[in-house]
Amino acid sequence: MSPPGLLIAAPRSSSGKTTVTLALMRALTRRGLRVRGAKCGPDYIDPAFHQAATGQPSFNLDSFAMEPRLLDALAGETASGADIVVAEGSMGLFDGIRAAENRTGANADIAARYGWPVVLVVDVSGAAQSAAAVALGCKLYDPRVRLAGVILNKVASARHRRLVEAGMERAGLPVLGALMRDAALVLPERHLGLVQAGETADLEARLDRLADLAEAGIDLDAVIACAGGAVPDSAGLLPRPPGQRIAVARDAAFSFLYPHLEAGWRLAGAEIVPFSPLADEAPPRDCDICWLPGGYPELHAGRLAAAKRFLGGLRAFADTRPVHGECGGYMVLGRTLEDADGMTHAMAGLLPVATSYRKRKLHLGYRVARLCGDGPLGRRGSRVVGHEFHYASELSPAAVEADALAQVMDAEGVDQGLAGHRVGRVGGSFFHLIAADEP
């Protein structure tokens, strides 16, 4: 039997979804339940917090980027061995791209596909009874989705809570609990979202504090009773590995690799061999491919430029074996990286790319690409789907088609031109791979 699930969502971003999700995950885990998390949409930071809270891996579920078989396979892996699934939404409950129904990338698609009831986190700061009108709109907007109840966040006082609850009662919406306004609950952030789980000071103590607040302010029995739905049996395959022994850069500068990719690689029998560029480690010579994920190289550019063993080993590796970089990894494969202070640092020089973080410009959105040549992502002409989220820019010219990684469109089919570069066995671009298929 598939375990029941819940989707923790909100009417908009910055409502406190992650805070409430982590509080529930840790509180339910402390009750002895086997809790598995999931993250709707293309977010590579929150799943690590889910894993810290539950002790179990958390995968992304993305109705736009993932074909139904992959989506169901990941949902099945998530449900396997769990007592309850707690999925976290992204942005607002219905926020997505214009696409066919069930393929918009919105949280609501995931709730509808698996029948997971929605627990709506409502930031009630600056509102009282009017918060119920917003929540009621979420309940009525999409008949595919069942709103099981609301959790109030950033409540100012006992009187404020009574006023908000009066509005919710009038709208027929069960209040499952409330968290008071408390700046100490806010997790630290930087330019790409939360500071990563592995870098968050006192993370275990923070998670236990959140669980304490959930136990005091949320009716956990009612939350458990709300859970429902089921994940269908699926024969879908997870992503295939690009090699048998994969050297993966992993430290504070390189950490943005979607968990479902690593899980798929391992299930197919591949071995992932981590190494740390910041510790001046070269990719292990007994690996057959090197993968440089995204992360924060712009915050560590000086150390990376001084990491001679890493840079020399990477160049030697690329002489005989494939190397792929995405986003931050792509920047490090280039010739130079300009940091926020305007200092230019020499990078690996394997791609004719110069990047800058000095003048920040947001690049954000899905990328649907056709590969321009054979490489670690697939054969020439293969379709791959990824996501781009960064503030750095390329100062160097775009590649011509013969030397580009891919021809790219956005989620609505608008041509974005050529992306990335390929030189010999080395390639990369600013988008993070989510899923790939053959032409």
Coordinates of C-alpha atoms in Angstrom, one line a residue:
M1 CA 0.0 0.0 0.0
S2 CA 1.2 3.5 -0.9
P3 CA 1.6 5.7 2.2
P4 CA -0.6 8.8 2.5
G5 CA 0.9 12.2 1.6
L6 CA 0.4 15.9 2.1
L7 CA 1.5 18.9 0.1
I8 CA 2.5 22.0 2.2
A9 CA 1.8 24.9 -0.1
A10 CA 1.0 28.7 0.2
P11 CA -0.7 31.4 -1.8
R12 CA 2.6 33.0 -2.6
S13 CA 6.4 32.9 -2.0
S14 CA 7.9 33.9 1.3
S15 CA 4.9 32.7 3.3
G16 CA 6.9 30.3 5.5
K17 CA 6.4 27.0 3.6
T18 CA 9.9 25.7 4.4
T19 CA 9.7 26.7 8.0
V20 CA 6.4 24.8 8.5
T21 CA 7.5 21.9 6.4
L22 CA 10.7 21.3 8.3
A23 CA 8.8 21.8 11.6
L24 CA 6.3 19.1 10.6
M25 CA 8.9 16.7 9.2
R26 CA 11.1 16.8 12.3
A27 CA 8.1 16.6 14.7
L28 CA 6.6 13.6 12.9
T29 CA 10.0 11.9 12.7
R30 CA 10.4 12.4 16.5
R31 CA 7.0 10.6 16.9
G32 CA 8.6 7.6 15.3
L33 CA 7.1 7.9 11.8
R34 CA 9.1 7.2 8.8
V35 CA 8.8 10.5 7.0
R36 CA 9.9 11.1 3.4
G37 CA 10.1 14.6 1.9
A38 CA 9.7 15.8 -1.7
K39 CA 10.1 19.3 -3.2
C40 CA 7.9 20.5 -6.0
G41 CA 9.7 22.2 -8.8
P42 CA 13.4 23.0 -9.6
D43 CA 14.9 23.6 -6.2
Y44 CA 18.3 22.0 -5.3
I45 CA 18.6 23.5 -1.8
D46 CA 15.5 22.5 0.1
P47 CA 15.8 18.7 -0.4
A48 CA 19.0 18.8 1.7
F49 CA 17.1 20.4 4.6
H50 CA 14.4 17.8 4.2
Q51 CA 17.0 15.0 4.5
A52 CA 18.4 16.7 7.6
A53 CA 15.0 16.9 9.2
T54 CA 13.9 13.3 8.3
G55 CA 17.1 11.3 7.9
Q56 CA 15.8 10.2 4.5
P57 CA 16.6 11.5 0.9
S58 CA 14.2 14.0 -0.7
F59 CA 13.6 14.2 -4.4
N60 CA 12.2 16.9 -6.7
L61 CA 8.8 16.3 -8.4
D62 CA 8.4 18.6 -11.4
S63 CA 5.4 18.3 -13.6
F64 CA 6.9 20.4 -16.4
A65 CA 10.5 19.2 -16.6
M66 CA 9.7 15.5 -15.9
E67 CA 7.8 13.1 -18.2
P68 CA 5.0 11.2 -16.3
R69 CA 7.0 8.0 -16.1
L70 CA 9.9 9.7 -14.5
L71 CA 7.7 11.7 -12.2
D72 CA 5.9 8.5 -11.0
A73 CA 9.2 6.6 -10.6
L74 CA 10.5 9.4 -8.3
A75 CA 7.2 9.6 -6.4
G76 CA 7.4 5.8 -6.0
E77 CA 10.9 5.9 -4.7
T78 CA 9.8 8.6 -2.3
A79 CA 6.9 6.6 -1.0
S80 CA 8.8 3.4 -0.7
G81 CA 9.2 2.4 3.0
A82 CA 7.6 5.6 4.3
D83 CA 4.7 6.0 6.7
I84 CA 3.9 9.5 5.4
V85 CA 5.1 11.7 2.6
V86 CA 5.4 15.4 3.2
A87 CA 5.9 17.4 0.0
E88 CA 6.9 21.1 0.0
G89 CA 5.6 23.4 -2.7
S90 CA 7.5 26.2 -4.4
M91 CA 6.2 29.8 -5.0
G92 CA 2.4 29.9 -4.9
L93 CA 0.2 26.8 -5.0
F94 CA -0.9 27.5 -8.6
D95 CA 2.2 29.3 -9.9
G96 CA 3.7 27.7 -13.0
I97 CA 4.1 28.2 -16.7
R98 CA 1.5 28.3 -19.5
A99 CA 1.3 24.7 -20.6
A100 CA -1.1 21.8 -21.0
E101 CA -3.1 20.9 -17.9
N102 CA -1.1 18.8 -15.4
R103 CA 2.2 19.9 -17.1
T104 CA 2.6 23.5 -15.8
G105 CA 5.2 22.9 -13.1
A106 CA 2.8 24.2 -10.5
N107 CA 2.5 22.5 -7.0
A108 CA -1.2 21.9 -7.8
D109 CA -0.2 19.5 -10.6
I110 CA 1.6 17.3 -8.1
A111 CA -1.2 17.4 -5.5
A112 CA -3.7 16.5 -8.1
R113 CA -1.6 13.7 -9.7
Y114 CA -1.2 11.8 -6.4
G115 CA -4.3 12.9 -4.6
W116 CA -2.2 14.6 -1.8
P117 CA -4.4 17.0 0.2
V118 CA -3.0 20.5 0.5
V119 CA -2.2 22.1 3.9
L120 CA -2.0 25.8 3.1
V121 CA 0.5 28.0 5.0
V122 CA -1.0 31.5 5.2
D123 CA 1.2 34.4 6.2
V124 CA -1.3 36.5 8.2
S125 CA 1.0 39.4 8.9
G126 CA -0.8 42.6 7.9
A127 CA -4.2 40.9 7.7
A128 CA -6.9 39.3 9.9
Q129 CA -10.3 38.1 8.5
S130 CA -9.1 39.0 5.0
A131 CA -6.6 36.1 5.1
A132 CA -9.6 33.8 4.9
A133 CA -10.6 35.3 1.6
V134 CA -7.2 34.4 0.1
A135 CA -7.3 30.9 1.5
L136 CA -10.9 30.4 0.3
G137 CA -9.8 31.5 -3.2
C138 CA -7.1 28.8 -3.1
K139 CA -9.7 26.2 -2.1
L140 CA -12.0 27.1 -5.0
Y141 CA -9.6 27.9 -7.8
D142 CA -8.8 24.4 -9.0
P143 CA -11.3 21.5 -8.5
R144 CA -8.5 19.0 -8.9
V145 CA -7.0 20.0 -5.6
R146 CA -8.4 19.4 -2.1
L147 CA -7.5 21.9 0.6
A148 CA -7.5 20.0 3.9
G149 CA -6.8 22.9 6.2
V150 CA -4.6 25.9 6.9
I151 CA -1.7 26.7 9.2
L152 CA -1.3 30.3 10.2
N153 CA 2.1 31.8 10.1
K154 CA 3.5 35.0 11.6
V155 CA 0.7 35.5 14.0
A156 CA 1.2 38.7 16.1
S157 CA -0.8 38.0 19.2
A158 CA -3.6 35.9 20.7
R159 CA -6.1 38.6 19.7
H160 CA -4.8 38.5 16.1
R161 CA -5.1 34.7 16.0
R162 CA -8.7 34.9 17.2
L163 CA -9.6 37.4 14.4
V164 CA -7.9 35.3 11.7
E165 CA -9.6 32.1 13.0
A166 CA -13.0 33.8 12.9
G167 CA -12.5 34.5 9.2
M168 CA -11.4 31.0 8.5
E169 CA -14.4 29.6 10.4
R170 CA -16.7 31.7 8.3
A171 CA -15.0 30.4 5.1
G172 CA -15.3 26.8 6.4
L173 CA -11.6 26.3 6.5
P174 CA -10.1 24.2 9.4
V175 CA -7.2 25.8 11.2
L176 CA -4.7 23.1 12.0
G177 CA -2.4 25.3 14.0
A178 CA -0.4 28.5 14.1
L179 CA 3.1 29.8 14.5
M180 CA 3.8 33.1 16.1
R181 CA 5.8 35.8 14.5
D182 CA 9.4 35.1 15.5
A183 CA 12.5 36.4 13.6
A184 CA 14.6 33.6 15.2
L185 CA 12.7 31.1 13.1
V186 CA 13.9 32.5 9.8
L187 CA 16.7 30.4 8.2
P188 CA 19.7 32.4 6.9
E189 CA 19.6 33.3 3.2
R190 CA 21.8 34.5 0.4
H191 CA 21.5 35.3 -3.3
L192 CA 20.3 31.9 -4.5
G193 CA 18.0 31.1 -1.6
L194 CA 18.7 29.6 1.8
V195 CA 22.2 29.1 3.0
Q196 CA 22.8 25.4 2.3
A197 CA 22.0 22.8 4.9
G198 CA 25.6 21.8 5.4
E199 CA 26.6 25.4 6.0
T200 CA 23.8 26.4 8.4
A201 CA 25.1 26.8 11.9
D202 CA 23.4 24.6 14.6
L203 CA 21.1 23.1 12.0
E204 CA 20.1 20.2 14.3
A205 CA 19.2 22.5 17.1
R206 CA 17.2 24.7 14.7
L207 CA 15.3 21.7 13.5
D208 CA 14.5 20.5 17.0
R209 CA 13.4 24.0 17.9
L210 CA 11.0 24.0 14.9
A211 CA 9.7 20.6 16.0
D212 CA 9.1 22.0 19.5
L213 CA 7.1 24.8 18.1
A214 CA 5.1 22.4 15.9
E215 CA 4.3 20.2 18.8
A216 CA 3.1 23.3 20.8
G217 CA 1.3 25.2 18.1
I218 CA 0.1 22.6 15.5
D219 CA -2.4 19.8 15.9
L220 CA -0.1 17.0 14.6
D221 CA -2.9 14.4 15.0
A222 CA -5.1 16.5 12.7
V223 CA -2.3 17.0 10.2
I224 CA -1.7 13.2 10.0
A225 CA -5.4 12.6 9.7
C226 CA -5.5 15.0 6.7
A227 CA -3.0 12.9 4.7
G228 CA -4.3 10.9 1.8
G229 CA -3.8 10.0 -1.8
A230 CA -1.6 7.3 -3.3
V231 CA 1.4 6.9 -5.7
P232 CA 0.8 4.5 -8.6
D233 CA 3.0 1.6 -9.3
S234 CA 5.5 2.7 -12.0
A235 CA 8.1 0.9 -14.2
G236 CA 9.6 4.3 -15.1
L237 CA 13.4 4.5 -15.1
L238 CA 15.4 7.1 -13.2
P239 CA 18.1 9.1 -15.1
R240 CA 20.9 7.0 -16.6
P241 CA 24.5 7.6 -15.5
P242 CA 26.9 9.4 -17.8
G243 CA 29.7 6.9 -16.8
Q244 CA 30.5 4.0 -14.5
R245 CA 32.7 5.9 -12.1
I246 CA 31.7 9.6 -11.9
A247 CA 34.0 12.1 -10.2
V248 CA 31.6 14.8 -8.7
A249 CA 32.9 18.0 -7.2
R250 CA 31.4 18.4 -3.8
D251 CA 32.0 21.2 -1.3
A252 CA 30.8 24.7 -0.4
A253 CA 31.5 25.9 -4.0
F254 CA 29.9 22.9 -5.8
S255 CA 26.7 21.4 -4.4
F256 CA 23.8 22.0 -6.7
L257 CA 23.2 18.5 -8.1
Y258 CA 19.6 17.3 -8.1
P259 CA 19.2 14.3 -5.8
H260 CA 17.2 12.3 -8.3
L261 CA 20.2 12.3 -10.7
E262 CA 22.5 10.8 -8.1
A263 CA 19.9 8.3 -7.1
G264 CA 19.3 7.2 -10.7
W265 CA 23.1 6.9 -11.3
R266 CA 23.5 4.7 -8.3
L267 CA 20.5 2.5 -9.0
A268 CA 22.0 1.9 -12.5
G269 CA 25.2 0.6 -10.8
A270 CA 27.4 3.7 -11.2
E271 CA 29.7 4.8 -8.5
I272 CA 29.9 8.5 -7.5
V273 CA 33.3 9.6 -6.3
P274 CA 33.2 13.0 -4.6
F275 CA 36.2 15.3 -4.5
S276 CA 36.7 18.9 -3.2
P277 CA 38.2 21.6 -5.4
L278 CA 38.3 23.9 -2.4
A279 CA 40.5 21.4 -0.6
D280 CA 42.7 21.5 -3.8
E281 CA 41.7 17.9 -4.8
A282 CA 41.9 16.9 -8.4
P283 CA 39.2 14.6 -10.0
P284 CA 40.3 11.0 -9.2
R285 CA 42.2 9.5 -12.1
D286 CA 40.4 6.2 -11.9
C287 CA 37.1 7.8 -12.8
D288 CA 35.8 7.9 -16.4
I289 CA 33.9 11.2 -16.3
C290 CA 34.1 14.4 -14.2
W291 CA 31.0 16.4 -13.3
L292 CA 31.2 19.9 -11.9
P293 CA 27.8 20.9 -10.4
G294 CA 26.6 24.4 -9.7
G295 CA 27.1 26.1 -6.4
Y296 CA 28.9 29.3 -5.3
P297 CA 32.3 29.5 -7.0
E298 CA 31.8 33.3 -7.2
L299 CA 32.1 33.3 -3.4
H300 CA 35.3 31.3 -3.4
A301 CA 37.0 32.4 -6.7
G302 CA 40.3 33.3 -5.1
R303 CA 40.7 29.9 -3.4
L304 CA 39.7 28.1 -6.6
A305 CA 42.2 30.1 -8.7
A306 CA 44.9 29.2 -6.2
A307 CA 44.0 25.5 -6.2
K308 CA 46.8 24.4 -8.5
R309 CA 46.4 20.6 -7.9
F310 CA 42.7 20.9 -8.7
L311 CA 43.1 23.0 -11.8
G312 CA 46.1 21.0 -13.1
G313 CA 44.4 17.7 -12.4
L314 CA 41.2 18.9 -14.1
R315 CA 43.1 19.8 -17.2
A316 CA 44.9 16.5 -17.3
F317 CA 41.6 14.6 -16.8
A318 CA 40.0 16.5 -19.7
D319 CA 42.8 15.4 -22.0
T320 CA 41.4 11.8 -22.1
R321 CA 37.9 11.8 -20.5
P322 CA 34.7 13.9 -20.6
V323 CA 34.2 16.8 -18.2
H324 CA 30.8 18.5 -17.8
G325 CA 30.1 21.7 -15.9
E326 CA 26.7 23.3 -15.1
C327 CA 26.2 26.8 -13.9
G328 CA 29.0 27.3 -11.3
G329 CA 30.9 24.4 -12.8
Y330 CA 30.6 26.0 -16.2
M331 CA 32.1 29.2 -14.8
V332 CA 35.1 27.4 -13.4
L333 CA 35.7 25.6 -16.7
G334 CA 36.1 29.0 -18.3
R335 CA 39.1 31.3 -18.6
T336 CA 38.2 33.9 -16.0
L337 CA 35.7 34.7 -13.2
E338 CA 35.1 38.2 -12.0
D339 CA 33.9 38.3 -8.4
A340 CA 31.6 40.8 -6.7
D341 CA 34.5 43.1 -5.9
G342 CA 35.6 43.4 -9.5
M343 CA 38.7 41.1 -9.1
T344 CA 39.3 38.8 -12.0
H345 CA 40.5 35.3 -11.2
A346 CA 42.0 32.8 -13.7
M347 CA 40.0 29.5 -13.9
A348 CA 40.6 26.2 -15.7
G349 CA 40.7 27.7 -19.2
L350 CA 39.1 24.6 -20.7
L351 CA 36.3 26.6 -22.3
P352 CA 36.5 30.1 -24.0
V353 CA 34.3 31.7 -21.4
A354 CA 34.7 34.7 -19.2
T355 CA 32.0 35.2 -16.5
S356 CA 31.3 38.0 -14.1
Y357 CA 29.4 38.3 -10.8
R358 CA 30.1 42.0 -10.4
K359 CA 27.1 43.3 -12.2
R360 CA 24.3 41.0 -11.1
K361 CA 21.5 40.1 -13.4
L362 CA 18.9 37.5 -12.7
H363 CA 18.7 34.6 -15.2
L364 CA 15.8 32.4 -14.2
G365 CA 13.6 29.8 -15.9
Y366 CA 13.2 26.4 -17.5
R367 CA 15.4 25.5 -20.5
V368 CA 14.3 23.0 -23.1
A369 CA 17.3 22.2 -25.2
R370 CA 18.5 20.1 -28.2
L371 CA 22.1 19.1 -27.9
C372 CA 24.4 20.3 -30.6
G373 CA 26.8 17.4 -30.2
D374 CA 27.4 14.1 -28.4
G375 CA 28.4 14.4 -24.8
P376 CA 27.7 13.4 -21.2
L377 CA 24.1 14.7 -21.5
G378 CA 23.3 12.5 -24.5
R379 CA 23.6 12.2 -28.2
R380 CA 23.4 15.0 -30.7
G381 CA 19.8 16.0 -31.2
S382 CA 18.7 14.6 -27.8
R383 CA 16.2 16.7 -25.9
V384 CA 17.1 17.7 -22.4
V385 CA 15.2 19.8 -19.9
G386 CA 16.9 21.9 -17.2
H387 CA 16.6 25.0 -15.2
E388 CA 18.6 28.2 -15.0
F389 CA 18.9 30.3 -11.8
H390 CA 21.9 32.6 -11.4
Y391 CA 23.0 36.2 -11.2
A392 CA 26.4 35.9 -13.1
S393 CA 26.7 36.8 -16.8
E394 CA 28.9 35.8 -19.6
L395 CA 31.3 38.5 -20.8
S396 CA 32.6 36.4 -23.8
P397 CA 30.8 35.9 -27.1
A398 CA 28.3 33.1 -27.5
A399 CA 29.5 30.0 -29.2
V400 CA 28.6 29.2 -32.8
E401 CA 26.4 26.1 -33.3
A402 CA 29.3 23.8 -34.0
D403 CA 30.9 24.7 -30.6
A404 CA 27.7 25.2 -28.5
L405 CA 26.3 22.8 -26.0
A406 CA 22.7 23.2 -27.1
Q407 CA 20.0 25.2 -28.9
V408 CA 17.7 26.4 -26.1
M409 CA 14.0 27.5 -25.8
D410 CA 12.2 28.6 -22.6
A411 CA 9.2 26.8 -21.2
E412 CA 6.8 28.5 -23.6
G413 CA 8.8 27.7 -26.7
V414 CA 10.5 31.1 -27.1
D415 CA 13.9 30.7 -28.7
Q416 CA 16.8 31.6 -26.3
G417 CA 19.5 31.0 -28.8
L418 CA 22.6 28.8 -28.3
A419 CA 23.7 27.9 -24.8
G420 CA 27.1 26.9 -23.4
H421 CA 30.2 25.7 -25.1
R422 CA 32.0 22.4 -26.2
V423 CA 35.7 22.1 -26.7
G424 CA 37.0 18.5 -27.2
R425 CA 35.7 16.4 -24.4
V426 CA 34.7 19.4 -22.2
G427 CA 31.3 21.0 -22.2
G428 CA 28.9 23.0 -20.1
S429 CA 26.3 25.7 -19.8
F430 CA 24.5 27.7 -17.2
F431 CA 21.4 25.4 -17.0
H432 CA 21.1 22.5 -14.5
L433 CA 20.1 19.2 -16.0
I434 CA 16.7 17.8 -14.7
A435 CA 15.8 15.2 -17.3
A436 CA 16.9 13.9 -20.7
D437 CA 15.6 11.7 -23.4
E438 CA 16.8 10.4 -26.7
P439 CA 15.5 11.9 -30.0

